[in-house]
Each structure stands twice: as structure tokens, then as C-alpha cells.
Amino acid sequence: MTAIAGTRNFADQVVLITGSSSGIGAATARAFAHAGATVVVNSVSSVEAGEALAAELPSASYLQGDVSDEAEAKALVASTVERHGRLDILVNNAGTTEVISHADLESASVEVWRRIFDVNVFGTWMVTVAAVEHLRASGRGQVLNVSSLAGERPTGSSIPYACSKAALSHMTRLLANTLGPDIRVNAVAPGLVDTPWTASWDVVREYVGNLAPLRRSATPEDVAEVLIGLARSEYVTGEVVLVDGGLALR
Ligand SMILES: NC(=O)c1ccc[n+]([C@@H]2O[C@H](COP(=O)([O-])OP(=O)(O)OC[C@H]3O[C@@H](n4cnc5c(N)ncnc54)[C@H](OP(=O)(O)O)[C@@H]3O)[C@@H](O)[C@H]2O)c1
């Protein structure tokens, strides 16, 4: 963690991070906790991992919940406020995909589109809508979305996934426009990140390592660092920041 990320300027803030039992979400939970925040860790099935992470972080708690289920999405926000008294920052990180070659149109069935949009788009929307009144009450509320390079360029693990992230990036701009000045809304758009999600993607990792100006894939901490930076940047809203080692330049 860098010196700036070490400053404890989130000391009185509560941060809910969806999908934070591993990968980018877990690194973001650690980064916010390191900066003094009270963190709420969430996942659907990785309960043990989520509980273990929360136990490791000072004043953190764990909440199980599927963001794509409306009742659970609402309960996630309500339980956060019930336990910790407030909500200052919502990080919409929970996501899902299915790896399908873009040329294989038949495999990208409407069921696949629905499953991916249910989590990445509708889940994010439902948690965000439930959070808005609390983020307004915070007086410095903000939403941070974890989009993807696939939402900004014609690439990614499947066409439905890329379109879901394009929707999430645009949702970021639309909500920033609507919710200011009370609430800032920004997003990161990572390229390839080394997480359990991409553990078996060695061919892609090699491709990115050869092609990206920075010659490597990202660590989850690289992404967390930008999220924390956006959280600190009080005059930035509606931005989708690429965290891709320059890959989009190629
Ligand atoms: N890795 C990359 O290269 C990359 C690149 C660009 C963007 N991203 C985005 O980064 C985000 C995190 O990905 P990651 O690579 O860190 O993956 P990861 O390590 O597999 O973590 C995914 C997390 O999301 C949770 N999750 C999945 N569906 C959920 C749901 N319906 N409700 C609540 N939590 C749910 C998982 O919990 P369970 O285990 O309980 O399901 C897990 O905690 C995703 O939005 C992804 O699209 C990743």
C-alpha cells in the first residue's frame, strides 16, 4: 500500500463493498479498512471467505446476500445501516460472466444475457437505489462501480458481459449527472486483473503481458488503489477510469 493510501482519512466512514470475499472486492475492502473505514464485506456463496476477511479487518462485518435478488439487495443496504448507523460509500463490485467467443452467437443465449445482466446491471441498480437515501444523509456519499475495459472497447469474455459493463459505465455517468451535488458517482474499468476469476486465463495474461505498455496484468491492489483515489477526489464525478496498464492504447 502506498503512503497516500495509508492515510486514515476514511476514519468515520462506512463502506459497503458488494462481492468482496475475493479478488478486487477483497483488495478494496483491505484498502478502505487500512484507510480507517468501517467496511462491510459481502458475497453470495463464499461465506467462509467473506467472514474470514471481515474478522481480519478492524470493525468490519460480513453480510451474505445476492445483489441480483431485489429483497436481498435491499436487505444488504438496510443491514449495513442497522449495524453501523450510516452508509457513506457504496462500491458495486459484484459481477459475473460467462466466457463465450464473440463469434459464437448461438451460445450467447438470452438466458446467458439475463443471468449476466441480473447481477452486473440490475443488481448494481437495485443496491444503488436502496443506498441513495443513506448516501444523501451522509453528506459526502459516493458510489464507485467496478466496470471493465470490456465496457469501453469491443473486447471481453463475452458479448453479453461486455454489454453489461457498457451499461454499467453509462449508468455511472447518468447517475453522476442525476445525483450531484449530494452524491458523486465514478467507476473503474480494469483490463485483465489477476483474481480467482481469471486464474485459468494464462493465454490472455501472456497476450496482455506482451501487448500492454506496462507489460503486465493488474493486481487487485492496482484497482483498489484507483478506487481509493476516486473516493478521495472530491471534484471528480461521472468518470470511468481505465485501469488497464495502457492496453486500450494498442
Ligand atoms: N478479474 C478481471 O480481470 C476483471 C476485469 C475487469 C472487471 N472485473 C470486474 O471486477 C469485479 C470483481 O471481479 P474479480 O475478478 O475480483 O472476481 P472474483 O475474485 O471472482 O470475485 C467476485 C466476487 O463477486 C461475488 N459475487 C458474484 N455474484 C454475486 C452476487 N450476485 N451478489 C453478491 N456477490 C456476488 C463473489 O462472491 P461468491 O464467491 O459468493 O459468488 C465474489 O466475492 C467484477 O464486477 C468483474 O466484472 C474483473
PDB file of C-alpha atoms in Angstrom, residues 55-247:
ATOM      1  CA  ALA A  55     -12.755 -10.869  11.012  1.00  0.00           C
ATOM      2  CA  GLU A  56      -9.333  -9.713   9.824  1.00  0.00           C
ATOM      3  CA  LEU A  57     -10.354  -6.049   9.392  1.00  0.00           C
ATOM      4  CA  PRO A  58     -10.996  -3.714  12.337  1.00  0.00           C
ATOM      5  CA  SER A  59     -14.733  -3.036  12.946  1.00  0.00           C
ATOM      6  CA  ALA A  60     -15.723  -4.759   9.692  1.00  0.00           C
ATOM      7  CA  SER A  61     -18.695  -7.060   9.309  1.00  0.00           C
ATOM      8  CA  TYR A  62     -19.874  -9.626   6.771  1.00  0.00           C
ATOM      9  CA  LEU A  63     -23.278  -9.811   5.126  1.00  0.00           C
ATOM     10  CA  GLN A  64     -24.336 -12.624   2.842  1.00  0.00           C
ATOM     11  CA  GLY A  65     -26.631 -11.538   0.027  1.00  0.00           C
ATOM     12  CA  ASP A  66     -27.247 -11.904  -3.685  1.00  0.00           C
ATOM     13  CA  VAL A  67     -27.311  -8.463  -5.308  1.00  0.00           C
ATOM     14  CA  SER A  68     -29.464  -9.805  -8.152  1.00  0.00           C
ATOM     15  CA  ASP A  69     -32.308 -10.601  -5.746  1.00  0.00           C
ATOM     16  CA  GLU A  70     -34.271  -7.424  -5.019  1.00  0.00           C
ATOM     17  CA  ALA A  71     -35.150  -8.334  -1.420  1.00  0.00           C
ATOM     18  CA  GLU A  72     -31.555  -9.334  -0.669  1.00  0.00           C
ATOM     19  CA  ALA A  73     -30.169  -6.209  -2.357  1.00  0.00           C
ATOM     20  CA  LYS A  74     -32.392  -4.019  -0.173  1.00  0.00           C
ATOM     21  CA  ALA A  75     -31.589  -6.061   2.941  1.00  0.00           C
ATOM     22  CA  LEU A  76     -27.875  -5.656   2.303  1.00  0.00           C
ATOM     23  CA  VAL A  77     -28.168  -1.881   2.497  1.00  0.00           C
ATOM     24  CA  ALA A  78     -30.647  -1.934   5.389  1.00  0.00           C
ATOM     25  CA  SER A  79     -28.474  -4.308   7.449  1.00  0.00           C
ATOM     26  CA  THR A  80     -25.386  -2.189   6.797  1.00  0.00           C
ATOM     27  CA  VAL A  81     -27.133   0.901   8.188  1.00  0.00           C
ATOM     28  CA  GLU A  82     -28.669  -1.082  11.046  1.00  0.00           C
ATOM     29  CA  ARG A  83     -25.276  -2.434  12.126  1.00  0.00           C
ATOM     30  CA  HIS A  84     -23.092   0.584  11.552  1.00  0.00           C
ATOM     31  CA  GLY A  85     -25.508   3.523  11.696  1.00  0.00           C
ATOM     32  CA  ARG A  86     -24.706   5.008   8.306  1.00  0.00           C
ATOM     33  CA  LEU A  87     -23.516   4.396   4.753  1.00  0.00           C
ATOM     34  CA  ASP A  88     -21.028   6.756   3.097  1.00  0.00           C
ATOM     35  CA  ILE A  89     -19.590   4.795   0.183  1.00  0.00           C
ATOM     36  CA  LEU A  90     -21.109   2.025  -1.901  1.00  0.00           C
ATOM     37  CA  VAL A  91     -18.717   0.004  -4.054  1.00  0.00           C
ATOM     38  CA  ASN A  92     -20.646  -2.028  -6.637  1.00  0.00           C
ATOM     39  CA  ASN A  93     -18.100  -4.707  -7.383  1.00  0.00           C
ATOM     40  CA  ALA A  94     -20.149  -7.936  -7.510  1.00  0.00           C
ATOM     41  CA  GLY A  95     -20.118  -9.265 -11.030  1.00  0.00           C
ATOM     42  CA  THR A  96     -20.399 -12.373 -13.132  1.00  0.00           C
ATOM     43  CA  THR A  97     -19.580 -13.524 -16.631  1.00  0.00           C
ATOM     44  CA  GLU A  98     -19.574 -16.453 -18.973  1.00  0.00           C
ATOM     45  CA  VAL A  99     -16.687 -16.984 -21.350  1.00  0.00           C
ATOM     46  CA  ILE A 100     -18.093 -17.211 -24.880  1.00  0.00           C
ATOM     47  CA  SER A 101     -16.234 -16.477 -28.099  1.00  0.00           C
ATOM     48  CA  HIS A 102     -17.727 -13.335 -29.636  1.00  0.00           C
ATOM     49  CA  ALA A 103     -18.229 -15.188 -32.926  1.00  0.00           C
ATOM     50  CA  ASP A 104     -20.317 -17.901 -31.247  1.00  0.00           C
ATOM     51  CA  LEU A 105     -23.629 -16.049 -31.380  1.00  0.00           C
ATOM     52  CA  GLU A 106     -25.734 -19.140 -30.684  1.00  0.00           C
ATOM     53  CA  SER A 107     -24.078 -19.761 -27.291  1.00  0.00           C
ATOM     54  CA  ALA A 108     -24.775 -16.213 -26.135  1.00  0.00           C
ATOM     55  CA  SER A 109     -28.385 -17.157 -25.447  1.00  0.00           C
ATOM     56  CA  VAL A 110     -30.938 -14.814 -23.958  1.00  0.00           C
ATOM     57  CA  GLU A 111     -30.655 -16.864 -20.728  1.00  0.00           C
ATOM     58  CA  VAL A 112     -26.950 -16.036 -20.597  1.00  0.00           C
ATOM     59  CA  TRP A 113     -27.680 -12.337 -21.269  1.00  0.00           C
ATOM     60  CA  ARG A 114     -30.292 -12.342 -18.482  1.00  0.00           C
ATOM     61  CA  ARG A 115     -28.023 -14.095 -15.965  1.00  0.00           C
ATOM     62  CA  ILE A 116     -25.196 -11.640 -16.557  1.00  0.00           C
ATOM     63  CA  PHE A 117     -27.402  -8.527 -16.650  1.00  0.00           C
ATOM     64  CA  ASP A 118     -29.229  -9.700 -13.497  1.00  0.00           C
ATOM     65  CA  VAL A 119     -26.027  -9.338 -11.468  1.00  0.00           C
ATOM     66  CA  ASN A 120     -23.907  -6.745 -13.282  1.00  0.00           C
ATOM     67  CA  VAL A 121     -26.641  -4.259 -14.231  1.00  0.00           C
ATOM     68  CA  PHE A 122     -29.883  -4.912 -12.344  1.00  0.00           C
ATOM     69  CA  GLY A 123     -28.060  -5.952  -9.142  1.00  0.00           C
ATOM     70  CA  THR A 124     -25.951  -2.796  -9.203  1.00  0.00           C
ATOM     71  CA  TRP A 125     -29.060  -0.713  -9.876  1.00  0.00           C
ATOM     72  CA  MET A 126     -31.073  -2.252  -7.030  1.00  0.00           C
ATOM     73  CA  VAL A 127     -28.331  -1.886  -4.419  1.00  0.00           C
ATOM     74  CA  THR A 128     -27.656   1.677  -5.561  1.00  0.00           C
ATOM     75  CA  VAL A 129     -31.302   2.744  -5.457  1.00  0.00           C
ATOM     76  CA  ALA A 130     -31.632   1.273  -1.955  1.00  0.00           C
ATOM     77  CA  ALA A 131     -28.487   3.127  -0.878  1.00  0.00           C
ATOM     78  CA  VAL A 132     -29.296   6.598  -2.222  1.00  0.00           C
ATOM     79  CA  GLU A 133     -31.212   7.950   0.785  1.00  0.00           C
ATOM     80  CA  HIS A 134     -28.400   6.888   3.123  1.00  0.00           C
ATOM     81  CA  LEU A 135     -25.680   8.248   0.837  1.00  0.00           C
ATOM     82  CA  ARG A 136     -27.565  11.582   0.733  1.00  0.00           C
ATOM     83  CA  ALA A 137     -27.841  11.578   4.523  1.00  0.00           C
ATOM     84  CA  SER A 138     -24.075  11.023   4.700  1.00  0.00           C
ATOM     85  CA  GLY A 139     -23.460  14.491   3.260  1.00  0.00           C
ATOM     86  CA  ARG A 140     -20.478  13.149   1.258  1.00  0.00           C
ATOM     87  CA  GLY A 141     -21.955   9.992  -0.212  1.00  0.00           C
ATOM     88  CA  GLN A 142     -20.494   8.290  -3.205  1.00  0.00           C
ATOM     89  CA  VAL A 143     -20.909   5.291  -5.458  1.00  0.00           C
ATOM     90  CA  LEU A 144     -17.963   3.512  -7.037  1.00  0.00           C
ATOM     91  CA  ASN A 145     -18.735   0.995  -9.770  1.00  0.00           C
ATOM     92  CA  VAL A 146     -16.398  -1.712 -10.976  1.00  0.00           C
ATOM     93  CA  SER A 147     -16.969  -1.737 -14.704  1.00  0.00           C
ATOM     94  CA  SER A 148     -14.496  -3.140 -17.247  1.00  0.00           C
ATOM     95  CA  LEU A 149     -12.353  -2.296 -20.255  1.00  0.00           C
ATOM     96  CA  ALA A 150     -14.852  -4.597 -21.991  1.00  0.00           C
ATOM     97  CA  GLY A 151     -17.487  -1.917 -21.408  1.00  0.00           C
ATOM     98  CA  GLU A 152     -15.353   0.710 -23.137  1.00  0.00           C
ATOM     99  CA  ARG A 153     -13.838  -1.240 -26.050  1.00  0.00           C
ATOM    100  CA  PRO A 154     -15.121  -4.159 -28.197  1.00  0.00           C
ATOM    101  CA  THR A 155     -13.400  -6.857 -26.122  1.00  0.00           C
ATOM    102  CA  GLY A 156     -14.052  -9.037 -23.051  1.00  0.00           C
ATOM    103  CA  SER A 157     -15.062 -12.544 -22.028  1.00  0.00           C
ATOM    104  CA  SER A 158     -18.350 -12.498 -23.955  1.00  0.00           C
ATOM    105  CA  ILE A 159     -20.605 -10.043 -25.791  1.00  0.00           C
ATOM    106  CA  PRO A 160     -23.295 -10.154 -23.047  1.00  0.00           C
ATOM    107  CA  TYR A 161     -20.635  -9.397 -20.401  1.00  0.00           C
ATOM    108  CA  ALA A 162     -19.148  -6.532 -22.418  1.00  0.00           C
ATOM    109  CA  CYS A 163     -22.611  -5.042 -22.994  1.00  0.00           C
ATOM    110  CA  SER A 164     -23.431  -5.341 -19.276  1.00  0.00           C
ATOM    111  CA  LYS A 165     -20.289  -3.373 -18.429  1.00  0.00           C
ATOM    112  CA  ALA A 166     -21.061  -0.779 -21.124  1.00  0.00           C
ATOM    113  CA  ALA A 167     -24.438  -0.348 -19.416  1.00  0.00           C
ATOM    114  CA  LEU A 168     -22.708  -0.027 -16.044  1.00  0.00           C
ATOM    115  CA  SER A 169     -20.302   2.609 -17.364  1.00  0.00           C
ATOM    116  CA  HIS A 170     -23.181   4.619 -18.785  1.00  0.00           C
ATOM    117  CA  MET A 171     -25.197   4.157 -15.586  1.00  0.00           C
ATOM    118  CA  THR A 172     -22.215   5.720 -13.798  1.00  0.00           C
ATOM    119  CA  ARG A 173     -22.406   8.872 -15.959  1.00  0.00           C
ATOM    120  CA  LEU A 174     -26.205   9.102 -15.814  1.00  0.00           C
ATOM    121  CA  LEU A 175     -26.317   8.726 -12.027  1.00  0.00           C
ATOM    122  CA  ALA A 176     -23.485  11.215 -11.531  1.00  0.00           C
ATOM    123  CA  ASN A 177     -25.497  13.698 -13.576  1.00  0.00           C
ATOM    124  CA  THR A 178     -28.649  12.988 -11.579  1.00  0.00           C
ATOM    125  CA  LEU A 179     -27.349  12.602  -8.028  1.00  0.00           C
ATOM    126  CA  GLY A 180     -24.932  15.547  -7.802  1.00  0.00           C
ATOM    127  CA  PRO A 181     -24.187  17.600  -5.806  1.00  0.00           C
ATOM    128  CA  ASP A 182     -25.156  15.263  -2.951  1.00  0.00           C
ATOM    129  CA  ILE A 183     -23.605  12.063  -4.251  1.00  0.00           C
ATOM    130  CA  ARG A 184     -20.597  11.506  -6.518  1.00  0.00           C
ATOM    131  CA  VAL A 185     -20.624   8.500  -8.847  1.00  0.00           C
ATOM    132  CA  ASN A 186     -17.494   7.151 -10.535  1.00  0.00           C
ATOM    133  CA  ALA A 187     -16.216   3.868 -11.935  1.00  0.00           C
ATOM    134  CA  VAL A 188     -13.057   1.975 -12.699  1.00  0.00           C
ATOM    135  CA  ALA A 189     -12.715  -0.035 -15.875  1.00  0.00           C
ATOM    136  CA  PRO A 190      -9.988  -2.636 -15.332  1.00  0.00           C
ATOM    137  CA  GLY A 191      -8.309  -4.583 -18.102  1.00  0.00           C
ATOM    138  CA  LEU A 192      -7.057  -8.018 -17.050  1.00  0.00           C
ATOM    139  CA  VAL A 193      -6.749  -8.438 -13.269  1.00  0.00           C
ATOM    140  CA  ASP A 194      -5.167 -11.461 -11.538  1.00  0.00           C
ATOM    141  CA  THR A 195      -8.029 -12.788  -9.403  1.00  0.00           C
ATOM    142  CA  PRO A 196      -9.670 -16.206  -8.942  1.00  0.00           C
ATOM    143  CA  TRP A 197     -11.960 -15.195 -11.832  1.00  0.00           C
ATOM    144  CA  THR A 198      -9.034 -15.105 -14.306  1.00  0.00           C
ATOM    145  CA  ALA A 199      -6.847 -17.791 -12.682  1.00  0.00           C
ATOM    146  CA  SER A 200      -7.038 -20.058 -15.731  1.00  0.00           C
ATOM    147  CA  TRP A 201      -6.680 -17.296 -18.337  1.00  0.00           C
ATOM    148  CA  ASP A 202      -2.932 -17.757 -18.912  1.00  0.00           C
ATOM    149  CA  VAL A 203      -3.189 -17.205 -22.659  1.00  0.00           C
ATOM    150  CA  VAL A 204      -4.876 -13.828 -22.113  1.00  0.00           C
ATOM    151  CA  ARG A 205      -2.346 -12.951 -19.396  1.00  0.00           C
ATOM    152  CA  GLU A 206       0.527 -13.631 -21.790  1.00  0.00           C
ATOM    153  CA  TYR A 207      -1.174 -11.593 -24.507  1.00  0.00           C
ATOM    154  CA  VAL A 208      -1.664  -8.630 -22.152  1.00  0.00           C
ATOM    155  CA  GLY A 209       1.885  -9.009 -20.819  1.00  0.00           C
ATOM    156  CA  ASN A 210       3.248  -8.710 -24.341  1.00  0.00           C
ATOM    157  CA  LEU A 211       0.903  -6.008 -25.618  1.00  0.00           C
ATOM    158  CA  ALA A 212       0.129  -3.527 -22.806  1.00  0.00           C
ATOM    159  CA  PRO A 213       2.592  -0.621 -22.468  1.00  0.00           C
ATOM    160  CA  LEU A 214       3.057  -1.585 -18.792  1.00  0.00           C
ATOM    161  CA  ARG A 215       3.726  -5.224 -19.835  1.00  0.00           C
ATOM    162  CA  ARG A 216       1.682  -6.997 -17.180  1.00  0.00           C
ATOM    163  CA  SER A 217      -1.819  -7.695 -15.976  1.00  0.00           C
ATOM    164  CA  ALA A 218      -3.151  -5.825 -12.929  1.00  0.00           C
ATOM    165  CA  THR A 219      -3.117  -6.947  -9.328  1.00  0.00           C
ATOM    166  CA  PRO A 220      -6.363  -6.482  -7.367  1.00  0.00           C
ATOM    167  CA  GLU A 221      -4.439  -3.865  -5.351  1.00  0.00           C
ATOM    168  CA  ASP A 222      -3.790  -1.825  -8.527  1.00  0.00           C
ATOM    169  CA  VAL A 223      -7.553  -1.494  -8.944  1.00  0.00           C
ATOM    170  CA  ALA A 224      -8.220  -0.831  -5.250  1.00  0.00           C
ATOM    171  CA  GLU A 225      -5.682   1.986  -5.371  1.00  0.00           C
ATOM    172  CA  VAL A 226      -7.648   3.792  -8.100  1.00  0.00           C
ATOM    173  CA  LEU A 227     -10.945   3.240  -6.278  1.00  0.00           C
ATOM    174  CA  ILE A 228      -9.474   4.807  -3.129  1.00  0.00           C
ATOM    175  CA  GLY A 229      -8.071   7.635  -5.247  1.00  0.00           C
ATOM    176  CA  LEU A 230     -11.507   8.324  -6.744  1.00  0.00           C
ATOM    177  CA  ALA A 231     -13.052   8.155  -3.284  1.00  0.00           C
ATOM    178  CA  ARG A 232     -10.632  10.884  -2.179  1.00  0.00           C
ATOM    179  CA  SER A 233     -11.118  13.059  -5.269  1.00  0.00           C
ATOM    180  CA  GLU A 234     -13.868  15.424  -4.214  1.00  0.00           C
ATOM    181  CA  TYR A 235     -14.159  17.277  -7.538  1.00  0.00           C
ATOM    182  CA  VAL A 236     -14.499  14.177  -9.733  1.00  0.00           C
ATOM    183  CA  THR A 237     -17.825  12.671 -10.736  1.00  0.00           C
ATOM    184  CA  GLY A 238     -19.150  10.730 -13.724  1.00  0.00           C
ATOM    185  CA  GLU A 239     -15.726   9.381 -14.649  1.00  0.00           C
ATOM    186  CA  VAL A 240     -14.925   5.864 -15.812  1.00  0.00           C
ATOM    187  CA  VAL A 241     -11.190   5.402 -15.259  1.00  0.00           C
ATOM    188  CA  LEU A 242      -9.355   2.738 -17.257  1.00  0.00           C
ATOM    189  CA  VAL A 243      -7.030   0.618 -15.103  1.00  0.00           C
ATOM    190  CA  ASP A 244      -5.506  -1.418 -17.902  1.00  0.00           C
ATOM    191  CA  GLY A 245      -1.756  -0.765 -17.972  1.00  0.00           C
ATOM    192  CA  GLY A 246      -2.372   1.173 -21.186  1.00  0.00           C
ATOM    193  CA  LEU A 247      -3.837  -1.827 -23.049  1.00  0.00           C
TER     194      LEU A 247
END
